[in-house]
Amino acid sequence: MLTRKFIVAALTLSALNGNQAIAGDNDINSVNLNQAQFADFAESVTNVFAFKTLLPGEPLGVLGFDIGISATSAESKFKLNNQQTDNNHRVNLVTVNAQKGLPGGFDIGVQYSKLLDSDASSISGELRYAILEGGVAYPSFSVGGQYSQTSGIDALDYQSFGVDFGVSKGFANITPYANIGMVTSMVDPILNTTLKEEKPTLMKVSAGLNINLFAFDILFGYNQIGDNNNYSIKAGYRF
């Protein structure tokens, strides 16, 4: 019951946070920008659809898993549907997150994200390896690689690759974590033949706090990709 309440709260946050929009306000059906403007727009698109780090880097182990649903408020310097600049604009996503422990300190994960007020969605995958698994007296260090691609966007083809290094350390039922890395995306304006594909490479920084409440887990996460930020809340179960 408590888990259900937090899931409802996450969905409510996603619906209410940021600018209020009518249905379809985030659909990208056309792109009407010059090349320099499109390069900036591609960075906002990357922030919205790239993989978000929403779990500690400590390995789950062969029997372990981390599953949950999250709501994210993502910054975009452009309104997505008409590409008007807006430094205070935010869009909202709901994401299903799943991570499974593998032998040898590896974890594999997947995210499915739905951009609200649009037909757009993204699917992402991650493979993470614990360089140092951590213990009572020292933290865990890990390296991860991620891939994302979108569907439901008429005017763009999008995919991205990322790599990051992470550190996390559990204290009783609380596990803080932090990661730093890079994301490279390919944003192709398939309906505008006057524009070329942009391939921004952006720094990614993430941090968060996972709290185990025994019956379920709740996580507060922050991701910054380039100059754009993301705030997330996730409810689920980590074992």
PDB file of C-alpha atoms in Angstrom:
ATOM      1  CA  MET A   1       0.000   0.000   0.000  1.00  0.00           C
ATOM      2  CA  LEU A   2       2.793   2.446   0.875  1.00  0.00           C
ATOM      3  CA  THR A   3       4.619   1.630  -2.349  1.00  0.00           C
ATOM      4  CA  ARG A   4       1.449   2.352  -4.297  1.00  0.00           C
ATOM      5  CA  LYS A   5       1.095   5.709  -2.553  1.00  0.00           C
ATOM      6  CA  PHE A   6       4.623   6.723  -3.495  1.00  0.00           C
ATOM      7  CA  ILE A   7       4.063   5.661  -7.109  1.00  0.00           C
ATOM      8  CA  VAL A   8       0.931   7.811  -7.211  1.00  0.00           C
ATOM      9  CA  ALA A   9       2.923  10.664  -5.686  1.00  0.00           C
ATOM     10  CA  ALA A  10       5.604  10.288  -8.356  1.00  0.00           C
ATOM     11  CA  LEU A  11       3.038  10.391 -11.134  1.00  0.00           C
ATOM     12  CA  THR A  12       1.383  13.419  -9.554  1.00  0.00           C
ATOM     13  CA  LEU A  13       4.736  15.203  -9.324  1.00  0.00           C
ATOM     14  CA  SER A  14       5.374  14.520 -12.992  1.00  0.00           C
ATOM     15  CA  ALA A  15       1.990  15.896 -13.948  1.00  0.00           C
ATOM     16  CA  LEU A  16       2.237  19.039 -11.815  1.00  0.00           C
ATOM     17  CA  ASN A  17       5.902  19.980 -11.856  1.00  0.00           C
ATOM     18  CA  GLY A  18       7.143  22.523 -14.366  1.00  0.00           C
ATOM     19  CA  ASN A  19       5.079  24.362 -16.967  1.00  0.00           C
ATOM     20  CA  GLN A  20       1.526  23.174 -17.408  1.00  0.00           C
ATOM     21  CA  ALA A  21       0.807  22.044 -20.968  1.00  0.00           C
ATOM     22  CA  ILE A  22      -2.018  20.820 -23.090  1.00  0.00           C
ATOM     23  CA  ALA A  23      -1.897  17.472 -24.866  1.00  0.00           C
ATOM     24  CA  GLY A  24       0.729  17.392 -27.618  1.00  0.00           C
ATOM     25  CA  ASP A  25       2.687  20.413 -26.353  1.00  0.00           C
ATOM     26  CA  ASN A  26       5.904  18.369 -26.369  1.00  0.00           C
ATOM     27  CA  ASP A  27       5.524  16.680 -29.765  1.00  0.00           C
ATOM     28  CA  ILE A  28       8.371  17.507 -32.172  1.00  0.00           C
ATOM     29  CA  ASN A  29       6.583  17.378 -35.527  1.00  0.00           C
ATOM     30  CA  SER A  30       8.838  19.846 -37.359  1.00  0.00           C
ATOM     31  CA  VAL A  31      12.113  21.715 -36.859  1.00  0.00           C
ATOM     32  CA  ASN A  32      12.408  25.317 -38.071  1.00  0.00           C
ATOM     33  CA  LEU A  33      15.835  26.484 -36.936  1.00  0.00           C
ATOM     34  CA  ASN A  34      19.151  27.453 -38.469  1.00  0.00           C
ATOM     35  CA  GLN A  35      22.141  25.168 -37.912  1.00  0.00           C
ATOM     36  CA  ALA A  36      23.512  27.062 -34.906  1.00  0.00           C
ATOM     37  CA  GLN A  37      20.099  27.097 -33.229  1.00  0.00           C
ATOM     38  CA  PHE A  38      19.619  23.415 -33.986  1.00  0.00           C
ATOM     39  CA  ALA A  39      22.955  22.638 -32.317  1.00  0.00           C
ATOM     40  CA  ASP A  40      21.660  24.247 -29.114  1.00  0.00           C
ATOM     41  CA  PHE A  41      18.291  22.513 -29.478  1.00  0.00           C
ATOM     42  CA  ALA A  42      20.072  19.150 -29.807  1.00  0.00           C
ATOM     43  CA  GLU A  43      21.603  19.678 -26.353  1.00  0.00           C
ATOM     44  CA  SER A  44      18.165  20.157 -24.792  1.00  0.00           C
ATOM     45  CA  VAL A  45      16.853  17.081 -26.604  1.00  0.00           C
ATOM     46  CA  THR A  46      19.820  15.102 -25.288  1.00  0.00           C
ATOM     47  CA  ASN A  47      19.086  16.181 -21.734  1.00  0.00           C
ATOM     48  CA  VAL A  48      15.464  15.072 -22.032  1.00  0.00           C
ATOM     49  CA  PHE A  49      16.060  11.642 -23.561  1.00  0.00           C
ATOM     50  CA  ALA A  50      19.493  10.453 -22.383  1.00  0.00           C
ATOM     51  CA  PHE A  51      19.828   7.794 -19.675  1.00  0.00           C
ATOM     52  CA  LYS A  52      19.238   9.138 -16.164  1.00  0.00           C
ATOM     53  CA  THR A  53      21.283   7.604 -13.332  1.00  0.00           C
ATOM     54  CA  LEU A  54      18.732   6.757 -10.644  1.00  0.00           C
ATOM     55  CA  LEU A  55      20.421   4.142  -8.469  1.00  0.00           C
ATOM     56  CA  PRO A  56      23.589   3.651  -6.415  1.00  0.00           C
ATOM     57  CA  GLY A  57      26.591   2.057  -8.071  1.00  0.00           C
ATOM     58  CA  GLU A  58      27.023  -0.725  -5.516  1.00  0.00           C
ATOM     59  CA  PRO A  59      26.673  -4.093  -7.304  1.00  0.00           C
ATOM     60  CA  LEU A  60      23.407  -5.925  -6.730  1.00  0.00           C
ATOM     61  CA  GLY A  61      24.858  -9.440  -6.769  1.00  0.00           C
ATOM     62  CA  VAL A  62      23.570 -12.464  -8.647  1.00  0.00           C
ATOM     63  CA  LEU A  63      20.250 -12.568  -6.762  1.00  0.00           C
ATOM     64  CA  GLY A  64      19.796  -8.805  -6.501  1.00  0.00           C
ATOM     65  CA  PHE A  65      17.541  -6.449  -8.421  1.00  0.00           C
ATOM     66  CA  ASP A  66      16.369  -2.828  -8.379  1.00  0.00           C
ATOM     67  CA  ILE A  67      12.966  -2.021  -9.880  1.00  0.00           C
ATOM     68  CA  GLY A  68      10.822   1.085  -9.620  1.00  0.00           C
ATOM     69  CA  ILE A  69       8.917   3.896 -11.275  1.00  0.00           C
ATOM     70  CA  SER A  70      10.201   7.455 -11.359  1.00  0.00           C
ATOM     71  CA  ALA A  71       9.005  10.939 -12.239  1.00  0.00           C
ATOM     72  CA  THR A  72      11.473  13.441 -13.687  1.00  0.00           C
ATOM     73  CA  SER A  73      11.283  17.175 -14.282  1.00  0.00           C
ATOM     74  CA  ALA A  74      13.761  17.920 -17.104  1.00  0.00           C
ATOM     75  CA  GLU A  75      15.079  21.316 -18.122  1.00  0.00           C
ATOM     76  CA  SER A  76      14.940  22.368 -21.785  1.00  0.00           C
ATOM     77  CA  LYS A  77      16.130  25.718 -23.107  1.00  0.00           C
ATOM     78  CA  PHE A  78      13.554  25.340 -25.904  1.00  0.00           C
ATOM     79  CA  LYS A  79       9.869  24.560 -26.089  1.00  0.00           C
ATOM     80  CA  LEU A  80       9.959  21.249 -27.896  1.00  0.00           C
ATOM     81  CA  ASN A  81       7.000  21.661 -30.239  1.00  0.00           C
ATOM     82  CA  ASN A  82       7.890  25.048 -31.777  1.00  0.00           C
ATOM     83  CA  GLN A  83      11.548  25.439 -30.693  1.00  0.00           C
ATOM     84  CA  GLN A  84      10.990  28.846 -29.113  1.00  0.00           C
ATOM     85  CA  THR A  85      13.705  29.638 -26.582  1.00  0.00           C
ATOM     86  CA  ASP A  86      12.606  29.628 -22.953  1.00  0.00           C
ATOM     87  CA  ASN A  87      15.190  29.504 -20.178  1.00  0.00           C
ATOM     88  CA  ASN A  88      12.542  28.532 -17.610  1.00  0.00           C
ATOM     89  CA  HIS A  89      10.964  25.689 -19.582  1.00  0.00           C
ATOM     90  CA  ARG A  90      10.673  22.187 -18.123  1.00  0.00           C
ATOM     91  CA  VAL A  91       9.117  18.967 -19.370  1.00  0.00           C
ATOM     92  CA  ASN A  92       8.007  15.915 -17.405  1.00  0.00           C
ATOM     93  CA  LEU A  93       8.734  12.224 -17.879  1.00  0.00           C
ATOM     94  CA  VAL A  94       7.559   9.022 -16.227  1.00  0.00           C
ATOM     95  CA  THR A  95      10.047   6.145 -16.304  1.00  0.00           C
ATOM     96  CA  VAL A  96      10.008   2.446 -15.481  1.00  0.00           C
ATOM     97  CA  ASN A  97      13.443   1.430 -14.167  1.00  0.00           C
ATOM     98  CA  ALA A  98      14.816  -2.107 -13.787  1.00  0.00           C
ATOM     99  CA  GLN A  99      18.326  -3.293 -12.891  1.00  0.00           C
ATOM    100  CA  LYS A 100      19.513  -6.888 -12.382  1.00  0.00           C
ATOM    101  CA  GLY A 101      22.671  -8.160 -10.763  1.00  0.00           C
ATOM    102  CA  LEU A 102      24.955 -10.511 -12.708  1.00  0.00           C
ATOM    103  CA  PRO A 103      28.001 -12.567 -11.721  1.00  0.00           C
ATOM    104  CA  GLY A 104      31.416 -10.956 -11.487  1.00  0.00           C
ATOM    105  CA  GLY A 105      30.326  -7.546 -10.238  1.00  0.00           C
ATOM    106  CA  PHE A 106      28.262  -6.688 -13.325  1.00  0.00           C
ATOM    107  CA  ASP A 107      24.761  -5.196 -13.349  1.00  0.00           C
ATOM    108  CA  ILE A 108      22.504  -4.782 -16.384  1.00  0.00           C
ATOM    109  CA  GLY A 109      19.604  -2.361 -16.536  1.00  0.00           C
ATOM    110  CA  VAL A 110      16.877  -0.895 -18.701  1.00  0.00           C
ATOM    111  CA  GLN A 111      14.755   2.258 -18.585  1.00  0.00           C
ATOM    112  CA  TYR A 112      11.570   3.000 -20.501  1.00  0.00           C
ATOM    113  CA  SER A 113      10.596   6.680 -20.376  1.00  0.00           C
ATOM    114  CA  LYS A 114       7.443   8.407 -21.597  1.00  0.00           C
ATOM    115  CA  LEU A 115       7.552  12.149 -22.279  1.00  0.00           C
ATOM    116  CA  LEU A 116       4.252  13.541 -21.064  1.00  0.00           C
ATOM    117  CA  ASP A 117       2.095  15.653 -23.415  1.00  0.00           C
ATOM    118  CA  SER A 118       3.641  13.927 -26.433  1.00  0.00           C
ATOM    119  CA  ASP A 119       3.871  10.676 -28.371  1.00  0.00           C
ATOM    120  CA  ALA A 120       7.608  10.483 -27.653  1.00  0.00           C
ATOM    121  CA  SER A 121       9.266   7.783 -25.584  1.00  0.00           C
ATOM    122  CA  SER A 122      12.769   6.436 -25.109  1.00  0.00           C
ATOM    123  CA  ILE A 123      14.317   3.147 -24.158  1.00  0.00           C
ATOM    124  CA  SER A 124      17.747   2.957 -22.562  1.00  0.00           C
ATOM    125  CA  GLY A 125      20.096   0.230 -21.467  1.00  0.00           C
ATOM    126  CA  GLU A 126      23.070   0.185 -19.120  1.00  0.00           C
ATOM    127  CA  LEU A 127      25.863  -2.249 -18.309  1.00  0.00           C
ATOM    128  CA  ARG A 128      27.747  -1.407 -15.099  1.00  0.00           C
ATOM    129  CA  TYR A 129      30.838  -3.000 -13.570  1.00  0.00           C
ATOM    130  CA  ALA A 130      31.976  -2.623  -9.967  1.00  0.00           C
ATOM    131  CA  ILE A 131      35.704  -1.854 -10.019  1.00  0.00           C
ATOM    132  CA  LEU A 132      35.591  -2.027  -6.229  1.00  0.00           C
ATOM    133  CA  GLU A 133      32.526  -3.608  -4.661  1.00  0.00           C
ATOM    134  CA  GLY A 134      32.767  -1.643  -1.430  1.00  0.00           C
ATOM    135  CA  GLY A 135      32.414  -2.700   2.180  1.00  0.00           C
ATOM    136  CA  VAL A 136      31.810  -1.493   5.709  1.00  0.00           C
ATOM    137  CA  ALA A 137      34.859   0.775   5.741  1.00  0.00           C
ATOM    138  CA  TYR A 138      35.151   1.877   2.107  1.00  0.00           C
ATOM    139  CA  PRO A 139      32.886   2.901  -0.801  1.00  0.00           C
ATOM    140  CA  SER A 140      32.027   1.177  -4.042  1.00  0.00           C
ATOM    141  CA  PHE A 141      33.543   2.424  -7.314  1.00  0.00           C
ATOM    142  CA  SER A 142      31.968   1.509 -10.645  1.00  0.00           C
ATOM    143  CA  VAL A 143      32.042   2.275 -14.359  1.00  0.00           C
ATOM    144  CA  GLY A 144      28.997   2.127 -16.607  1.00  0.00           C
ATOM    145  CA  GLY A 145      28.086   2.393 -20.272  1.00  0.00           C
ATOM    146  CA  GLN A 146      24.651   3.477 -21.504  1.00  0.00           C
ATOM    147  CA  TYR A 147      22.686   3.618 -24.764  1.00  0.00           C
ATOM    148  CA  SER A 148      19.380   5.376 -25.498  1.00  0.00           C
ATOM    149  CA  GLN A 149      17.093   5.776 -28.494  1.00  0.00           C
ATOM    150  CA  THR A 150      13.702   7.370 -29.035  1.00  0.00           C
ATOM    151  CA  SER A 151      10.471   6.538 -30.816  1.00  0.00           C
ATOM    152  CA  GLY A 152       7.339   8.551 -31.553  1.00  0.00           C
ATOM    153  CA  ILE A 153       9.151  11.699 -32.751  1.00  0.00           C
ATOM    154  CA  ASP A 154       8.211  12.663 -36.309  1.00  0.00           C
ATOM    155  CA  ALA A 155      10.914  15.252 -36.976  1.00  0.00           C
ATOM    156  CA  LEU A 156      13.974  13.694 -35.295  1.00  0.00           C
ATOM    157  CA  ASP A 157      15.977  10.519 -35.038  1.00  0.00           C
ATOM    158  CA  TYR A 158      17.781  10.401 -31.699  1.00  0.00           C
ATOM    159  CA  GLN A 159      20.253   8.032 -30.099  1.00  0.00           C
ATOM    160  CA  SER A 160      22.984   8.510 -27.528  1.00  0.00           C
ATOM    161  CA  PHE A 161      25.893   6.736 -25.892  1.00  0.00           C
ATOM    162  CA  GLY A 162      27.288   7.482 -22.466  1.00  0.00           C
ATOM    163  CA  VAL A 163      29.956   6.394 -20.026  1.00  0.00           C
ATOM    164  CA  ASP A 164      30.409   7.371 -16.393  1.00  0.00           C
ATOM    165  CA  PHE A 165      32.288   6.577 -13.212  1.00  0.00           C
ATOM    166  CA  GLY A 166      30.416   6.303  -9.936  1.00  0.00           C
ATOM    167  CA  VAL A 167      30.991   6.143  -6.205  1.00  0.00           C
ATOM    168  CA  SER A 168      28.478   5.118  -3.535  1.00  0.00           C
ATOM    169  CA  LYS A 169      28.533   4.128   0.119  1.00  0.00           C
ATOM    170  CA  GLY A 170      25.776   2.707   2.283  1.00  0.00           C
ATOM    171  CA  PHE A 171      25.169   3.992   5.815  1.00  0.00           C
ATOM    172  CA  ALA A 172      22.535   1.896   7.602  1.00  0.00           C
ATOM    173  CA  ASN A 173      19.442   2.243   5.376  1.00  0.00           C
ATOM    174  CA  ILE A 174      20.720   5.284   3.424  1.00  0.00           C
ATOM    175  CA  THR A 175      22.957   5.101   0.347  1.00  0.00           C
ATOM    176  CA  PRO A 176      24.225   8.311  -1.261  1.00  0.00           C
ATOM    177  CA  TYR A 177      25.876   8.131  -4.679  1.00  0.00           C
ATOM    178  CA  ALA A 178      27.565  10.389  -7.243  1.00  0.00           C
ATOM    179  CA  ASN A 179      28.644   9.871 -10.861  1.00  0.00           C
ATOM    180  CA  ILE A 180      30.530  11.831 -13.499  1.00  0.00           C
ATOM    181  CA  GLY A 181      30.857  11.052 -17.179  1.00  0.00           C
ATOM    182  CA  MET A 182      30.078  12.041 -20.765  1.00  0.00           C
ATOM    183  CA  VAL A 183      27.149  11.638 -23.160  1.00  0.00           C
ATOM    184  CA  THR A 184      27.431  11.777 -26.957  1.00  0.00           C
ATOM    185  CA  SER A 185      24.208  11.949 -28.949  1.00  0.00           C
ATOM    186  CA  MET A 186      23.211  11.890 -32.608  1.00  0.00           C
ATOM    187  CA  VAL A 187      20.237  14.159 -33.334  1.00  0.00           C
ATOM    188  CA  ASP A 188      19.142  13.909 -36.977  1.00  0.00           C
ATOM    189  CA  PRO A 189      16.510  16.385 -38.326  1.00  0.00           C
ATOM    190  CA  ILE A 190      15.009  13.882 -40.742  1.00  0.00           C
ATOM    191  CA  LEU A 191      12.235  16.172 -42.074  1.00  0.00           C
ATOM    192  CA  ASN A 192      14.442  19.232 -42.628  1.00  0.00           C
ATOM    193  CA  THR A 193      16.915  18.557 -45.430  1.00  0.00           C
ATOM    194  CA  THR A 194      18.615  21.947 -44.990  1.00  0.00           C
ATOM    195  CA  LEU A 195      19.970  20.956 -41.569  1.00  0.00           C
ATOM    196  CA  LYS A 196      22.778  18.553 -40.768  1.00  0.00           C
ATOM    197  CA  GLU A 197      22.843  16.012 -37.959  1.00  0.00           C
ATOM    198  CA  GLU A 198      24.244  17.338 -34.700  1.00  0.00           C
ATOM    199  CA  LYS A 199      26.450  15.220 -32.427  1.00  0.00           C
ATOM    200  CA  PRO A 200      26.863  17.052 -29.117  1.00  0.00           C
ATOM    201  CA  THR A 201      29.215  15.605 -26.511  1.00  0.00           C
ATOM    202  CA  LEU A 202      28.196  16.780 -23.055  1.00  0.00           C
ATOM    203  CA  MET A 203      29.420  16.301 -19.509  1.00  0.00           C
ATOM    204  CA  LYS A 204      27.019  14.398 -17.278  1.00  0.00           C
ATOM    205  CA  VAL A 205      26.971  14.714 -13.490  1.00  0.00           C
ATOM    206  CA  SER A 206      24.538  12.834 -11.274  1.00  0.00           C
ATOM    207  CA  ALA A 207      23.960  12.430  -7.562  1.00  0.00           C
ATOM    208  CA  GLY A 208      21.262  11.025  -5.358  1.00  0.00           C
ATOM    209  CA  LEU A 209      20.142   9.416  -2.150  1.00  0.00           C
ATOM    210  CA  ASN A 210      18.486   6.001  -1.891  1.00  0.00           C
ATOM    211  CA  ILE A 211      16.518   5.392   1.319  1.00  0.00           C
ATOM    212  CA  ASN A 212      15.486   1.867   2.234  1.00  0.00           C
ATOM    213  CA  LEU A 213      12.221   1.892   4.193  1.00  0.00           C
ATOM    214  CA  PHE A 214      12.180  -1.916   4.502  1.00  0.00           C
ATOM    215  CA  ALA A 215       8.869  -2.404   2.665  1.00  0.00           C
ATOM    216  CA  PHE A 216      10.124  -0.332  -0.277  1.00  0.00           C
ATOM    217  CA  ASP A 217      12.817   2.127  -1.365  1.00  0.00           C
ATOM    218  CA  ILE A 218      12.547   5.782  -2.285  1.00  0.00           C
ATOM    219  CA  LEU A 219      15.244   7.657  -4.196  1.00  0.00           C
ATOM    220  CA  PHE A 220      15.830  11.352  -4.809  1.00  0.00           C
ATOM    221  CA  GLY A 221      18.057  11.948  -7.834  1.00  0.00           C
ATOM    222  CA  TYR A 222      19.713  14.779  -9.734  1.00  0.00           C
ATOM    223  CA  ASN A 223      21.202  14.555 -13.227  1.00  0.00           C
ATOM    224  CA  GLN A 224      22.838  17.377 -15.160  1.00  0.00           C
ATOM    225  CA  ILE A 225      23.657  16.866 -18.833  1.00  0.00           C
ATOM    226  CA  GLY A 226      25.521  19.811 -20.310  1.00  0.00           C
ATOM    227  CA  ASP A 227      23.873  22.958 -18.961  1.00  0.00           C
ATOM    228  CA  ASN A 228      20.467  21.344 -18.370  1.00  0.00           C
ATOM    229  CA  ASN A 229      19.316  19.734 -15.129  1.00  0.00           C
ATOM    230  CA  ASN A 230      16.875  17.010 -14.114  1.00  0.00           C
ATOM    231  CA  TYR A 231      15.179  16.341 -10.774  1.00  0.00           C
ATOM    232  CA  SER A 232      13.722  12.898 -10.109  1.00  0.00           C
ATOM    233  CA  ILE A 233      11.914  10.881  -7.469  1.00  0.00           C
ATOM    234  CA  LYS A 234      11.763   7.092  -7.696  1.00  0.00           C
ATOM    235  CA  ALA A 235       9.750   4.594  -5.673  1.00  0.00           C
ATOM    236  CA  GLY A 236      10.362   0.872  -5.878  1.00  0.00           C
ATOM    237  CA  TYR A 237      12.261  -2.005  -4.357  1.00  0.00           C
ATOM    238  CA  ARG A 238      15.989  -2.734  -4.185  1.00  0.00           C
ATOM    239  CA  PHE A 239      17.265  -6.089  -2.982  1.00  0.00           C
TER     240      PHE A 239
END
